[in-house]
PDB file of C-alpha atoms in Angstrom:
ATOM      1  CA  MET A   1       0.000   0.000   0.000  1.00  0.00           C
ATOM      2  CA  SER A   2       0.921   3.619  -0.356  1.00  0.00           C
ATOM      3  CA  SER A   3       2.123   5.963   2.384  1.00  0.00           C
ATOM      4  CA  ASP A   4      -0.099   7.692   4.923  1.00  0.00           C
ATOM      5  CA  LEU A   5       1.798  10.982   4.402  1.00  0.00           C
ATOM      6  CA  THR A   6       0.371  13.474   1.921  1.00  0.00           C
ATOM      7  CA  THR A   7       2.965  14.904  -0.469  1.00  0.00           C
ATOM      8  CA  PRO A   8       2.905  18.511  -1.767  1.00  0.00           C
ATOM      9  CA  ASP A   9       1.620  17.179  -5.119  1.00  0.00           C
ATOM     10  CA  GLY A  10      -1.126  15.268  -3.298  1.00  0.00           C
ATOM     11  CA  ALA A  11      -2.065  18.392  -1.339  1.00  0.00           C
ATOM     12  CA  SER A  12      -2.269  20.372  -4.600  1.00  0.00           C
ATOM     13  CA  TRP A  13      -4.565  17.734  -6.073  1.00  0.00           C
ATOM     14  CA  LEU A  14      -6.856  17.814  -3.021  1.00  0.00           C
ATOM     15  CA  ALA A  15      -6.902  21.621  -2.963  1.00  0.00           C
ATOM     16  CA  SER A  16      -7.891  21.696  -6.644  1.00  0.00           C
ATOM     17  CA  ALA A  17     -11.322  20.379  -5.617  1.00  0.00           C
ATOM     18  CA  GLY A  18     -12.098  23.538  -3.638  1.00  0.00           C
ATOM     19  CA  MET A  19     -13.385  26.887  -4.800  1.00  0.00           C
ATOM     20  CA  SER A  20     -10.063  28.530  -3.973  1.00  0.00           C
ATOM     21  CA  PRO A  21      -7.148  26.081  -4.187  1.00  0.00           C
ATOM     22  CA  ARG A  22      -4.589  28.765  -3.246  1.00  0.00           C
ATOM     23  CA  SER A  23      -6.369  29.663  -0.022  1.00  0.00           C
ATOM     24  CA  THR A  24      -6.773  25.979   0.869  1.00  0.00           C
ATOM     25  CA  LEU A  25      -3.037  25.418   0.349  1.00  0.00           C
ATOM     26  CA  ALA A  26      -2.248  28.574   2.355  1.00  0.00           C
ATOM     27  CA  ARG A  27      -4.470  27.325   5.194  1.00  0.00           C
ATOM     28  CA  TRP A  28      -2.657  23.969   5.132  1.00  0.00           C
ATOM     29  CA  ARG A  29       0.730  25.722   5.211  1.00  0.00           C
ATOM     30  CA  GLU A  30      -0.374  27.578   8.344  1.00  0.00           C
ATOM     31  CA  ARG A  31      -1.981  24.536   9.969  1.00  0.00           C
ATOM     32  CA  PRO A  32      -0.922  21.238   8.334  1.00  0.00           C
ATOM     33  CA  ASP A  33      -2.569  19.381  11.234  1.00  0.00           C
ATOM     34  CA  ALA A  34      -6.071  20.773  10.477  1.00  0.00           C
ATOM     35  CA  PRO A  35      -8.679  18.877   8.445  1.00  0.00           C
ATOM     36  CA  VAL A  36     -10.484  20.750   5.648  1.00  0.00           C
ATOM     37  CA  VAL A  37     -13.947  20.360   4.114  1.00  0.00           C
ATOM     38  CA  LEU A  38     -13.806  19.952   0.323  1.00  0.00           C
ATOM     39  CA  PRO A  39     -16.550  19.523  -2.277  1.00  0.00           C
ATOM     40  CA  CYS A  40     -16.987  16.261  -4.159  1.00  0.00           C
ATOM     41  CA  GLY A  41     -17.968  15.710  -7.758  1.00  0.00           C
ATOM     42  CA  SER A  42     -15.416  17.510  -9.894  1.00  0.00           C
ATOM     43  CA  VAL A  43     -12.010  16.169  -8.851  1.00  0.00           C
ATOM     44  CA  PHE A  44     -13.131  13.139  -6.871  1.00  0.00           C
ATOM     45  CA  ASP A  45     -16.146  11.365  -5.398  1.00  0.00           C
ATOM     46  CA  VAL A  46     -15.998   9.600  -2.038  1.00  0.00           C
ATOM     47  CA  VAL A  47     -17.576   6.295  -1.036  1.00  0.00           C
ATOM     48  CA  GLY A  48     -18.032   5.991   2.735  1.00  0.00           C
ATOM     49  CA  VAL A  49     -17.976   2.446   4.079  1.00  0.00           C
ATOM     50  CA  PRO A  50     -18.084   0.998   7.630  1.00  0.00           C
ATOM     51  CA  ALA A  51     -14.468   0.657   8.811  1.00  0.00           C
ATOM     52  CA  VAL A  52     -14.142  -3.150   8.986  1.00  0.00           C
ATOM     53  CA  PHE A  53     -15.860  -3.730   5.648  1.00  0.00           C
ATOM     54  CA  GLY A  54     -13.865  -0.871   4.126  1.00  0.00           C
ATOM     55  CA  ARG A  55     -10.650  -2.493   5.288  1.00  0.00           C
ATOM     56  CA  ARG A  56     -11.714  -5.711   3.558  1.00  0.00           C
ATOM     57  CA  MET A  57     -12.442  -3.761   0.376  1.00  0.00           C
ATOM     58  CA  VAL A  58      -9.067  -2.015   0.413  1.00  0.00           C
ATOM     59  CA  ASP A  59      -7.303  -5.317   1.125  1.00  0.00           C
ATOM     60  CA  ARG A  60      -9.040  -6.852  -1.916  1.00  0.00           C
ATOM     61  CA  LEU A  61      -8.147  -3.867  -4.091  1.00  0.00           C
ATOM     62  CA  TRP A  62      -4.465  -4.178  -3.197  1.00  0.00           C
ATOM     63  CA  ALA A  63      -4.201  -7.997  -3.091  1.00  0.00           C
ATOM     64  CA  GLU A  64      -6.309  -8.958  -6.111  1.00  0.00           C
ATOM     65  CA  GLY A  65      -7.039  -5.783  -8.027  1.00  0.00           C
ATOM     66  CA  PRO A  66      -5.556  -2.599  -9.345  1.00  0.00           C
ATOM     67  CA  GLY A  67      -4.917  -0.977  -5.942  1.00  0.00           C
ATOM     68  CA  SER A  68      -6.830   1.958  -4.551  1.00  0.00           C
ATOM     69  CA  GLY A  69      -6.847   5.675  -4.795  1.00  0.00           C
ATOM     70  CA  PRO A  70      -6.501   7.723  -1.617  1.00  0.00           C
ATOM     71  CA  VAL A  71      -8.240   6.242   1.431  1.00  0.00           C
ATOM     72  CA  ALA A  72      -9.004   8.000   4.706  1.00  0.00           C
ATOM     73  CA  ALA A  73     -10.562   6.981   8.021  1.00  0.00           C
ATOM     74  CA  PHE A  74     -13.106   9.277   9.653  1.00  0.00           C
ATOM     75  CA  ARG A  75     -15.505   8.601  12.560  1.00  0.00           C
ATOM     76  CA  GLY A  76     -15.564   4.825  12.242  1.00  0.00           C
ATOM     77  CA  ARG A  77     -15.872   4.821   8.461  1.00  0.00           C
ATOM     78  CA  MET A  78     -13.440   4.517   5.614  1.00  0.00           C
ATOM     79  CA  MET A  79     -13.558   7.058   2.817  1.00  0.00           C
ATOM     80  CA  LEU A  80     -12.507   5.627  -0.538  1.00  0.00           C
ATOM     81  CA  PHE A  81     -11.712   8.393  -3.002  1.00  0.00           C
ATOM     82  CA  ALA A  82     -13.138   7.444  -6.377  1.00  0.00           C
ATOM     83  CA  ALA A  83     -13.448   8.828  -9.884  1.00  0.00           C
ATOM     84  CA  PRO A  84     -16.014  11.606 -10.394  1.00  0.00           C
ATOM     85  CA  GLY A  85     -19.379  10.095 -11.296  1.00  0.00           C
ATOM     86  CA  THR A  86     -18.916   7.045  -9.040  1.00  0.00           C
ATOM     87  CA  ALA A  87     -21.397   8.362  -6.450  1.00  0.00           C
ATOM     88  CA  GLN A  88     -24.089   8.649  -9.090  1.00  0.00           C
ATOM     89  CA  ARG A  89     -23.502   5.257 -10.749  1.00  0.00           C
ATOM     90  CA  LEU A  90     -22.561   2.956  -7.839  1.00  0.00           C
ATOM     91  CA  PRO A  91     -26.020   2.709  -6.169  1.00  0.00           C
ATOM     92  CA  SER A  92     -27.637   1.474  -9.396  1.00  0.00           C
ATOM     93  CA  LEU A  93     -24.828  -1.047  -9.918  1.00  0.00           C
ATOM     94  CA  LEU A  94     -25.329  -2.344  -6.374  1.00  0.00           C
ATOM     95  CA  ALA A  95     -29.063  -2.668  -6.956  1.00  0.00           C
ATOM     96  CA  TRP A  96     -28.460  -4.470 -10.229  1.00  0.00           C
ATOM     97  CA  GLU A  97     -26.005  -6.829  -8.538  1.00  0.00           C
ATOM     98  CA  GLU A  98     -28.725  -7.453  -5.895  1.00  0.00           C
ATOM     99  CA  PHE A  99     -26.254  -7.381  -3.017  1.00  0.00           C
ATOM    100  CA  GLY A 100     -27.993  -4.345  -1.521  1.00  0.00           C
ATOM    101  CA  ARG A 101     -31.034  -6.468  -0.660  1.00  0.00           C
ATOM    102  CA  THR A 102     -29.163  -9.366   0.904  1.00  0.00           C
ATOM    103  CA  GLY A 103     -27.357  -7.367   3.567  1.00  0.00           C
ATOM    104  CA  ALA A 104     -24.018  -8.836   2.503  1.00  0.00           C
ATOM    105  CA  ILE A 105     -22.807  -5.361   1.575  1.00  0.00           C
ATOM    106  CA  PRO A 106     -23.416  -2.754   4.283  1.00  0.00           C
ATOM    107  CA  PRO A 107     -24.745   0.678   3.348  1.00  0.00           C
ATOM    108  CA  LEU A 108     -22.286   2.588   1.181  1.00  0.00           C
ATOM    109  CA  LEU A 109     -22.564   6.368   1.448  1.00  0.00           C
ATOM    110  CA  CYS A 110     -21.831   7.904  -1.929  1.00  0.00           C
ATOM    111  CA  HIS A 111     -20.690  11.534  -1.949  1.00  0.00           C
ATOM    112  CA  GLY A 112     -20.703  13.239  -5.347  1.00  0.00           C
ATOM    113  CA  VAL A 113     -21.838  16.480  -6.961  1.00  0.00           C
ATOM    114  CA  GLY A 114     -23.360  18.777  -4.333  1.00  0.00           C
ATOM    115  CA  ASP A 115     -21.742  16.957  -1.388  1.00  0.00           C
ATOM    116  CA  ALA A 116     -18.679  17.810   0.683  1.00  0.00           C
ATOM    117  CA  VAL A 117     -16.418  15.690   2.883  1.00  0.00           C
ATOM    118  CA  THR A 118     -13.965  16.388   5.680  1.00  0.00           C
ATOM    119  CA  VAL A 119     -10.504  15.649   4.350  1.00  0.00           C
ATOM    120  CA  PRO A 120      -7.890  14.630   6.932  1.00  0.00           C
ATOM    121  CA  ALA A 121      -4.997  16.894   7.817  1.00  0.00           C
ATOM    122  CA  LEU A 122      -1.915  16.693   5.645  1.00  0.00           C
ATOM    123  CA  LEU A 123       0.082  15.447   8.602  1.00  0.00           C
ATOM    124  CA  SER A 124      -0.918  14.285  12.005  1.00  0.00           C
ATOM    125  CA  THR A 125       1.332  14.763  15.014  1.00  0.00           C
ATOM    126  CA  ALA A 126      -0.923  12.955  17.471  1.00  0.00           C
ATOM    127  CA  PRO A 127      -1.639   9.225  17.520  1.00  0.00           C
ATOM    128  CA  PRO A 128      -5.048   8.528  15.929  1.00  0.00           C
ATOM    129  CA  THR A 129      -8.104   7.997  18.086  1.00  0.00           C
ATOM    130  CA  SER A 130     -11.443   6.592  16.974  1.00  0.00           C
ATOM    131  CA  GLY A 131     -12.890  10.033  16.140  1.00  0.00           C
ATOM    132  CA  ASP A 132      -9.860  11.387  14.319  1.00  0.00           C
ATOM    133  CA  SER A 133      -9.630  11.631  10.598  1.00  0.00           C
ATOM    134  CA  ARG A 134      -6.427  10.275   9.109  1.00  0.00           C
ATOM    135  CA  TRP A 135      -5.006   9.054   5.836  1.00  0.00           C
ATOM    136  CA  LEU A 136      -4.584   5.331   5.311  1.00  0.00           C
ATOM    137  CA  VAL A 137      -3.465   5.824   1.704  1.00  0.00           C
ATOM    138  CA  ALA A 138      -2.584   9.479   1.227  1.00  0.00           C
ATOM    139  CA  PRO A 139      -2.662  11.249  -2.129  1.00  0.00           C
ATOM    140  CA  ASP A 140       0.875  11.500  -3.424  1.00  0.00           C
ATOM    141  CA  THR A 141       0.577  12.813  -7.000  1.00  0.00           C
ATOM    142  CA  ARG A 142      -1.194  15.629  -8.838  1.00  0.00           C
ATOM    143  CA  HIS A 143      -3.245  13.051 -10.753  1.00  0.00           C
ATOM    144  CA  PRO A 144      -3.795   9.962  -8.561  1.00  0.00           C
ATOM    145  CA  TRP A 145      -5.483   6.927 -10.041  1.00  0.00           C
ATOM    146  CA  LEU A 146      -9.084   6.755  -8.802  1.00  0.00           C
ATOM    147  CA  PRO A 147     -11.247   3.650  -9.065  1.00  0.00           C
ATOM    148  CA  GLY A 148     -14.513   3.984 -10.955  1.00  0.00           C
ATOM    149  CA  PRO A 149     -17.881   2.547  -9.925  1.00  0.00           C
ATOM    150  CA  GLU A 150     -17.214  -0.888 -11.451  1.00  0.00           C
ATOM    151  CA  ILE A 151     -13.946  -1.306  -9.502  1.00  0.00           C
ATOM    152  CA  VAL A 152     -15.594  -0.169  -6.233  1.00  0.00           C
ATOM    153  CA  LEU A 153     -18.475  -2.602  -6.870  1.00  0.00           C
ATOM    154  CA  TRP A 154     -15.995  -5.405  -7.592  1.00  0.00           C
ATOM    155  CA  ALA A 155     -14.164  -4.708  -4.303  1.00  0.00           C
ATOM    156  CA  ALA A 156     -17.430  -4.582  -2.326  1.00  0.00           C
ATOM    157  CA  VAL A 157     -18.669  -7.863  -3.800  1.00  0.00           C
ATOM    158  CA  ARG A 158     -15.318  -9.566  -3.140  1.00  0.00           C
ATOM    159  CA  ALA A 159     -15.228  -8.250   0.430  1.00  0.00           C
ATOM    160  CA  ALA A 160     -18.814  -9.422   1.036  1.00  0.00           C
ATOM    161  CA  ARG A 161     -18.103 -12.881  -0.356  1.00  0.00           C
ATOM    162  CA  ALA A 162     -14.994 -13.212   1.789  1.00  0.00           C
ATOM    163  CA  ALA A 163     -16.986 -12.275   4.892  1.00  0.00           C
ATOM    164  CA  VAL A 164     -19.722 -14.860   4.260  1.00  0.00           C
ATOM    165  CA  ARG A 165     -18.880 -18.357   5.440  1.00  0.00           C
ATOM    166  CA  ILE A 166     -20.273 -20.985   3.133  1.00  0.00           C
ATOM    167  CA  SER A 167     -20.788 -24.539   4.371  1.00  0.00           C
ATOM    168  CA  ILE A 168     -21.750 -27.656   2.438  1.00  0.00           C
ATOM    169  CA  PHE A 169     -23.352 -29.080   5.594  1.00  0.00           C
ATOM    170  CA  PRO A 170     -26.934 -28.203   6.502  1.00  0.00           C
ATOM    171  CA  PRO A 171     -27.397 -26.207   9.716  1.00  0.00           C
ATOM    172  CA  ALA A 172     -27.560 -28.323  12.837  1.00  0.00           C
ATOM    173  CA  ASP A 173     -30.975 -29.149  14.246  1.00  0.00           C
ATOM    174  CA  GLN A 174     -31.032 -27.193  17.507  1.00  0.00           C
ATOM    175  CA  ASP A 175     -33.699 -29.475  19.022  1.00  0.00           C
ATOM    176  CA  ALA A 176     -31.873 -32.742  18.297  1.00  0.00           C
ATOM    177  CA  LYS A 177     -30.873 -34.913  21.218  1.00  0.00           C
ATOM    178  CA  VAL A 178     -27.136 -35.523  21.254  1.00  0.00           C
ATOM    179  CA  TYR A 179     -25.615 -38.471  23.116  1.00  0.00           C
ATOM    180  CA  ASP A 180     -21.954 -38.956  23.933  1.00  0.00           C
ATOM    181  CA  VAL A 181     -21.078 -42.434  22.692  1.00  0.00           C
ATOM    182  CA  SER A 182     -17.324 -42.131  23.087  1.00  0.00           C
ATOM    183  CA  ARG A 183     -17.372 -43.910  26.494  1.00  0.00           C
ATOM    184  CA  ARG A 184     -19.354 -46.951  25.444  1.00  0.00           C
ATOM    185  CA  ARG A 185     -17.898 -50.336  26.271  1.00  0.00           C
TER     186      ARG A 185
END
């Protein structure tokens, strides 16, 4: 996986999403430990996923797929930065795949045009706590690769399948009487 430290090129890319990239960069120069709220939809979309499931998705993306774009943790959720348009397309792909109805994939919060997200600080001097926002995979270039809706769907389906235990044996009858025959003579 990539580093959790945002580079100057990565900061420039993030700032380009805002209305005033120069003022965002100036604010980060003054306070590199402060998170910033940035709009989604033009430079990136964000898919918010429960933390454990998100970790499974990111693991699948790096182990079996093309890798991920930037990934952040915020308030018990993982934020996967995705290509613009992902927030609009992903819900219909999930519905088509029918995983949304089975509960195998938890609710994915898609942030696109008209939405904004809290972006973690460029650097964090304190150890992370559960409420902190922090980078797991920080942006490190001016044009990071961002997964589209099909790649995010693929990772969610793979993570859901890995979490479901499949058995060839029927479930045990809970009312059956069980006798220990190991001590018979």
